[in-house]
PDB file of C-alpha atoms in Angstrom:
ATOM      1  CA  MET A   1      13.501  -8.605  14.838  1.00 75.00           C
ATOM      2  CA  PRO A   2      10.286  -6.992  16.107  1.00 76.00           C
ATOM      3  CA  SER A   3       7.254  -9.279  15.945  1.00 81.00           C
ATOM      4  CA  THR A   4       3.874  -9.603  17.597  1.00 82.00           C
ATOM      5  CA  THR A   5       0.602 -11.472  17.395  1.00 87.00           C
ATOM      6  CA  LEU A   6      -2.118  -9.643  15.457  1.00 91.00           C
ATOM      7  CA  THR A   7      -5.720  -9.439  16.593  1.00 93.00           C
ATOM      8  CA  LEU A   8      -7.893  -9.460  13.496  1.00 97.00           C
ATOM      9  CA  GLY A   9     -11.152  -7.630  12.973  1.00 97.00           C
ATOM     10  CA  ARG A  10     -13.481  -7.490  10.002  1.00 98.00           C
ATOM     11  CA  THR A  11     -12.834  -8.857   6.530  1.00 98.00           C
ATOM     12  CA  ILE A  12     -14.105  -6.533   3.804  1.00 98.00           C
ATOM     13  CA  ALA A  13     -14.442  -7.275   0.092  1.00 98.00           C
ATOM     14  CA  VAL A  14     -14.113  -4.337  -2.294  1.00 97.00           C
ATOM     15  CA  THR A  15     -14.582  -3.912  -6.027  1.00 97.00           C
ATOM     16  CA  PHE A  16     -13.583  -0.768  -7.872  1.00 97.00           C
ATOM     17  CA  GLU A  17     -15.195   0.859 -10.890  1.00 95.00           C
ATOM     18  CA  PRO A  18     -13.549   1.739 -14.212  1.00 97.00           C
ATOM     19  CA  GLY A  19     -11.768   5.096 -13.956  1.00 97.00           C
ATOM     20  CA  ASP A  20     -11.383   4.968 -10.167  1.00 98.00           C
ATOM     21  CA  ASP A  21      -8.123   6.224  -8.700  1.00 98.00           C
ATOM     22  CA  PHE A  22      -7.020   3.055  -6.890  1.00 98.00           C
ATOM     23  CA  LEU A  23      -5.273   4.621  -3.884  1.00 98.00           C
ATOM     24  CA  THR A  24      -7.922   7.322  -3.385  1.00 97.00           C
ATOM     25  CA  GLU A  25     -10.723   4.760  -3.402  1.00 97.00           C
ATOM     26  CA  LEU A  26      -8.772   2.437  -1.074  1.00 98.00           C
ATOM     27  CA  SER A  27      -8.389   5.322   1.377  1.00 97.00           C
ATOM     28  CA  THR A  28     -12.099   6.142   1.045  1.00 97.00           C
ATOM     29  CA  VAL A  29     -13.102   2.549   1.820  1.00 97.00           C
ATOM     30  CA  CYS A  30     -10.852   2.568   4.880  1.00 97.00           C
ATOM     31  CA  GLN A  31     -12.343   5.859   6.030  1.00 96.00           C
ATOM     32  CA  ASP A  32     -15.922   4.676   5.420  1.00 97.00           C
ATOM     33  CA  TYR A  33     -15.338   1.541   7.519  1.00 97.00           C
ATOM     34  CA  GLY A  34     -13.144   3.228  10.134  1.00 95.00           C
ATOM     35  CA  ILE A  35     -10.147   1.060   9.253  1.00 96.00           C
ATOM     36  CA  ARG A  36      -6.826   2.478  10.435  1.00 95.00           C
ATOM     37  CA  GLN A  37      -4.748  -0.656  10.011  1.00 96.00           C
ATOM     38  CA  GLY A  38      -4.798  -3.998   8.292  1.00 98.00           C
ATOM     39  CA  TYR A  39      -3.465  -5.846   5.318  1.00 98.00           C
ATOM     40  CA  LEU A  40      -4.444  -6.832   1.817  1.00 98.00           C
ATOM     41  CA  PRO A  41      -3.571 -10.523   1.465  1.00 98.00           C
ATOM     42  CA  MET A  42      -3.874 -10.155  -2.300  1.00 97.00           C
ATOM     43  CA  PHE A  43      -5.610  -8.093  -4.942  1.00 97.00           C
ATOM     44  CA  VAL A  44      -6.142  -8.442  -8.677  1.00 98.00           C
ATOM     45  CA  ALA A  45      -6.660  -5.540 -11.040  1.00 97.00           C
ATOM     46  CA  ALA A  46      -6.584  -4.229 -14.571  1.00 97.00           C
ATOM     47  CA  PHE A  47      -5.152  -0.714 -14.650  1.00 98.00           C
ATOM     48  CA  THR A  48      -5.210   1.764 -17.525  1.00 98.00           C
ATOM     49  CA  THR A  49      -2.186   3.418 -15.926  1.00 97.00           C
ATOM     50  CA  ALA A  50       0.099   2.492 -13.059  1.00 97.00           C
ATOM     51  CA  SER A  51       3.046   4.283 -11.483  1.00 97.00           C
ATOM     52  CA  ILE A  52       5.587   2.111  -9.710  1.00 97.00           C
ATOM     53  CA  VAL A  53       8.993   2.714  -8.174  1.00 95.00           C
ATOM     54  CA  GLY A  54      11.771   2.197 -10.690  1.00 93.00           C
ATOM     55  CA  THR A  55      14.476   3.862 -12.714  1.00 87.00           C
ATOM     56  CA  CYS A  56      16.625   3.377 -15.782  1.00 83.00           C
ATOM     57  CA  LYS A  57      19.352   5.600 -14.328  1.00 88.00           C
ATOM     58  CA  ALA A  58      22.422   4.437 -12.446  1.00 88.00           C
ATOM     59  CA  VAL A  59      21.774   4.119  -8.714  1.00 87.00           C
ATOM     60  CA  GLU A  60      24.489   5.911  -6.735  1.00 88.00           C
ATOM     61  CA  ILE A  61      23.886   4.094  -3.450  1.00 89.00           C
ATOM     62  CA  PRO A  62      22.510   0.585  -4.098  1.00 86.00           C
ATOM     63  CA  ALA A  63      21.271   0.208  -0.504  1.00 85.00           C
ATOM     64  CA  ALA A  64      19.267   3.459  -0.668  1.00 88.00           C
ATOM     65  CA  PRO A  65      15.660   3.529  -1.832  1.00 89.00           C
ATOM     66  CA  VAL A  66      14.848   4.615  -5.363  1.00 91.00           C
ATOM     67  CA  TRP A  67      12.502   7.618  -5.439  1.00 86.00           C
ATOM     68  CA  ASP A  68      11.959   7.688  -9.213  1.00 93.00           C
ATOM     69  CA  GLN A  69       8.950   6.158 -10.901  1.00 95.00           C
ATOM     70  CA  VAL A  70       8.067   4.247 -14.019  1.00 95.00           C
ATOM     71  CA  GLN A  71       4.779   4.909 -15.834  1.00 95.00           C
ATOM     72  CA  LEU A  72       3.006   1.867 -17.287  1.00 96.00           C
ATOM     73  CA  GLU A  73      -0.160   1.597 -19.375  1.00 96.00           C
ATOM     74  CA  ALA A  74      -2.714  -1.160 -19.932  1.00 96.00           C
ATOM     75  CA  VAL A  75      -1.530  -3.623 -17.305  1.00 97.00           C
ATOM     76  CA  GLU A  76      -2.865  -6.642 -15.467  1.00 96.00           C
ATOM     77  CA  ALA A  77      -1.764  -6.718 -11.835  1.00 97.00           C
ATOM     78  CA  VAL A  78      -1.606  -8.853  -8.739  1.00 98.00           C
ATOM     79  CA  GLY A  79      -0.483  -7.342  -5.454  1.00 98.00           C
ATOM     80  CA  ALA A  80      -0.535  -7.332  -1.665  1.00 98.00           C
ATOM     81  CA  GLY A  81       0.393  -5.003   1.164  1.00 98.00           C
ATOM     82  CA  THR A  82      -0.173  -3.476   4.554  1.00 98.00           C
ATOM     83  CA  LEU A  83      -2.275  -0.593   5.838  1.00 98.00           C
ATOM     84  CA  ALA A  84      -0.993   1.478   8.746  1.00 96.00           C
ATOM     85  CA  TRP A  85      -1.792   4.845  10.239  1.00 91.00           C
ATOM     86  CA  ASP A  86       0.379   7.874   9.442  1.00 89.00           C
ATOM     87  CA  PRO A  87       0.228   9.914  12.673  1.00 86.00           C
ATOM     88  CA  GLN A  88       1.839  12.995  11.086  1.00 86.00           C
ATOM     89  CA  GLN A  89      -0.677  13.251   8.237  1.00 90.00           C
ATOM     90  CA  GLN A  90      -3.570  11.673  10.176  1.00 91.00           C
ATOM     91  CA  LYS A  91      -4.482   9.303   7.367  1.00 93.00           C
ATOM     92  CA  ILE A  92      -4.127   5.713   6.223  1.00 95.00           C
ATOM     93  CA  ALA A  93      -0.721   4.899   4.740  1.00 95.00           C
ATOM     94  CA  PRO A  94      -0.839   1.901   2.409  1.00 97.00           C
ATOM     95  CA  HIS A  95       2.340   0.059   1.482  1.00 97.00           C
ATOM     96  CA  LEU A  96       1.507  -1.993  -1.587  1.00 98.00           C
ATOM     97  CA  HIS A  97       3.683  -3.990  -3.926  1.00 97.00           C
ATOM     98  CA  LEU A  98       2.499  -5.468  -7.152  1.00 96.00           C
ATOM     99  CA  SER A  99       3.556  -7.396 -10.178  1.00 97.00           C
ATOM    100  CA  VAL A 100       2.161  -6.204 -13.483  1.00 96.00           C
ATOM    101  CA  GLY A 101       2.282  -7.339 -17.070  1.00 95.00           C
ATOM    102  CA  GLU A 102       1.893  -4.857 -19.925  1.00 94.00           C
ATOM    103  CA  LYS A 103      -0.740  -6.287 -22.247  1.00 92.00           C
ATOM    104  CA  ARG A 104       0.603  -4.686 -25.413  1.00 92.00           C
ATOM    105  CA  ARG A 105       4.180  -5.891 -24.802  1.00 90.00           C
ATOM    106  CA  SER A 106       3.543  -9.636 -24.615  1.00 90.00           C
ATOM    107  CA  ALA A 107       2.759  -9.252 -20.886  1.00 89.00           C
ATOM    108  CA  THR A 108       6.274  -7.969 -20.141  1.00 90.00           C
ATOM    109  CA  GLY A 109       6.445  -7.877 -16.364  1.00 94.00           C
ATOM    110  CA  TYR A 110       7.429  -5.395 -13.684  1.00 95.00           C
ATOM    111  CA  THR A 111       7.418  -5.743  -9.914  1.00 95.00           C
ATOM    112  CA  SER A 112       7.731  -2.872  -7.466  1.00 96.00           C
ATOM    113  CA  HIS A 113       6.078  -0.538  -4.975  1.00 96.00           C
ATOM    114  CA  LEU A 114       2.773   0.950  -6.193  1.00 97.00           C
ATOM    115  CA  LEU A 115       2.678   4.760  -6.274  1.00 97.00           C
ATOM    116  CA  GLY A 116      -0.624   5.218  -8.095  1.00 97.00           C
ATOM    117  CA  ALA A 117      -3.001   3.604 -10.557  1.00 98.00           C
ATOM    118  CA  THR A 118      -6.248   4.128 -12.431  1.00 98.00           C
ATOM    119  CA  VAL A 119      -8.649   1.209 -12.637  1.00 98.00           C
ATOM    120  CA  ASP A 120      -9.409  -0.113 -16.119  1.00 97.00           C
ATOM    121  CA  PHE A 121     -12.300  -2.550 -15.969  1.00 91.00           C
ATOM    122  CA  LEU A 122     -11.792  -4.204 -12.589  1.00 93.00           C
ATOM    123  CA  ALA A 123     -10.007  -4.195  -9.281  1.00 96.00           C
ATOM    124  CA  GLU A 124     -10.958  -6.676  -6.600  1.00 97.00           C
ATOM    125  CA  LEU A 125      -9.445  -6.893  -3.146  1.00 97.00           C
ATOM    126  CA  ILE A 126      -9.928  -8.127   0.378  1.00 98.00           C
ATOM    127  CA  ILE A 127      -9.052  -5.939   3.357  1.00 98.00           C
ATOM    128  CA  GLN A 128      -8.276  -7.788   6.574  1.00 98.00           C
ATOM    129  CA  GLU A 129      -8.619  -5.347   9.453  1.00 98.00           C
ATOM    130  CA  VAL A 130      -6.135  -5.499  12.334  1.00 96.00           C
ATOM    131  CA  THR A 131      -7.572  -4.315  15.664  1.00 95.00           C
ATOM    132  CA  ALA A 132      -4.397  -4.712  17.741  1.00 92.00           C
ATOM    133  CA  PRO A 133      -1.627  -3.830  18.146  1.00 92.00           C
ATOM    134  CA  GLN A 134      -1.510  -0.313  16.755  1.00 91.00           C
ATOM    135  CA  LEU A 135       0.252  -0.250  13.367  1.00 93.00           C
ATOM    136  CA  LEU A 136       1.972   3.001  12.418  1.00 91.00           C
ATOM    137  CA  ARG A 137       3.934   4.063   9.378  1.00 90.00           C
ATOM    138  CA  GLU A 138       6.636   6.549  10.360  1.00 87.00           C
ATOM    139  CA  PRO A 139       9.633   7.907   8.428  1.00 89.00           C
ATOM    140  CA  ASP A 140      12.945   6.582   9.756  1.00 90.00           C
ATOM    141  CA  PRO A 141      15.737   9.194   9.387  1.00 92.00           C
ATOM    142  CA  SER A 142      18.393   6.483   9.742  1.00 91.00           C
ATOM    143  CA  MET A 143      16.869   4.631   6.754  1.00 90.00           C
ATOM    144  CA  TYR A 144      16.661   7.492   4.206  1.00 92.00           C
ATOM    145  CA  ASN A 145      13.319   8.621   5.705  1.00 90.00           C
ATOM    146  CA  VAL A 146      11.560   5.549   4.352  1.00 90.00           C
ATOM    147  CA  PRO A 147       8.187   5.246   6.137  1.00 89.00           C
ATOM    148  CA  LEU A 148       8.542   1.967   8.026  1.00 89.00           C
ATOM    149  CA  LEU A 149       5.898  -0.159   9.715  1.00 91.00           C
ATOM    150  CA  ARG A 150       6.023   0.099  13.508  1.00 89.00           C
ATOM    151  CA  PHE A 151       3.799  -1.479  16.115  1.00 85.00           C
ATOM    152  CA  THR A 152       3.452  -1.404  19.846  1.00 77.00           C
ATOM    153  CA  PRO A 153       2.531  -4.801  21.318  1.00 59.00           C
ATOM    154  CA  GLY A 154      -0.438  -4.727  23.653  1.00 53.00           C
ATOM    155  CA  THR A 155      -1.915  -1.449  22.444  1.00 53.00           C
ATOM    156  CA  ARG A 156      -5.212  -0.807  20.761  1.00 51.00           C
ATOM    157  CA  PRO A 157      -5.787   1.740  17.958  1.00 50.00           C
ATOM    158  CA  GLY A 158      -5.998   5.248  19.390  1.00 49.00           C
ATOM    159  CA  GLU A 159      -4.058   4.462  22.615  1.00 47.00           C
ATOM    160  CA  PRO A 160      -0.795   6.306  23.196  1.00 47.00           C
ATOM    161  CA  ARG A 161       2.381   4.384  22.492  1.00 48.00           C
ATOM    162  CA  ALA A 162       4.699   3.515  25.362  1.00 47.00           C
TER     163      ALA A 162
END
């Protein structure tokens, strides 16, 4: 089991505006602050729309990831996740999970990986920057090409991996 001690950097509070694309704005904040890695210990949000991983179809291989998505509207959400660098695309690669309740369906709940969302009236989050080691998100061919978190102990962002 790979593990390492994290060296933490800045802590940044962010609020989003109604109509913002959540993942686009998160990427913009990271770019504006020069954040290439970190984590979101928790966030709260109201989304007009949210796309999460899910399906109503039979899953042929239960151990394989599901690539389908479920579209939800008018939800309240709480979530958390990690931020790593995607070296192939040269951009931040968030991995966020959230639990949402649909307001118009008695707060019926869903929990899964966030694929996209549009902010309703609020989204508030804290970004905790990680300055070392380097966190990367790379597809793993042996795991259905799921982009997995990788780190190299003792490296700093921008240094080559051993």
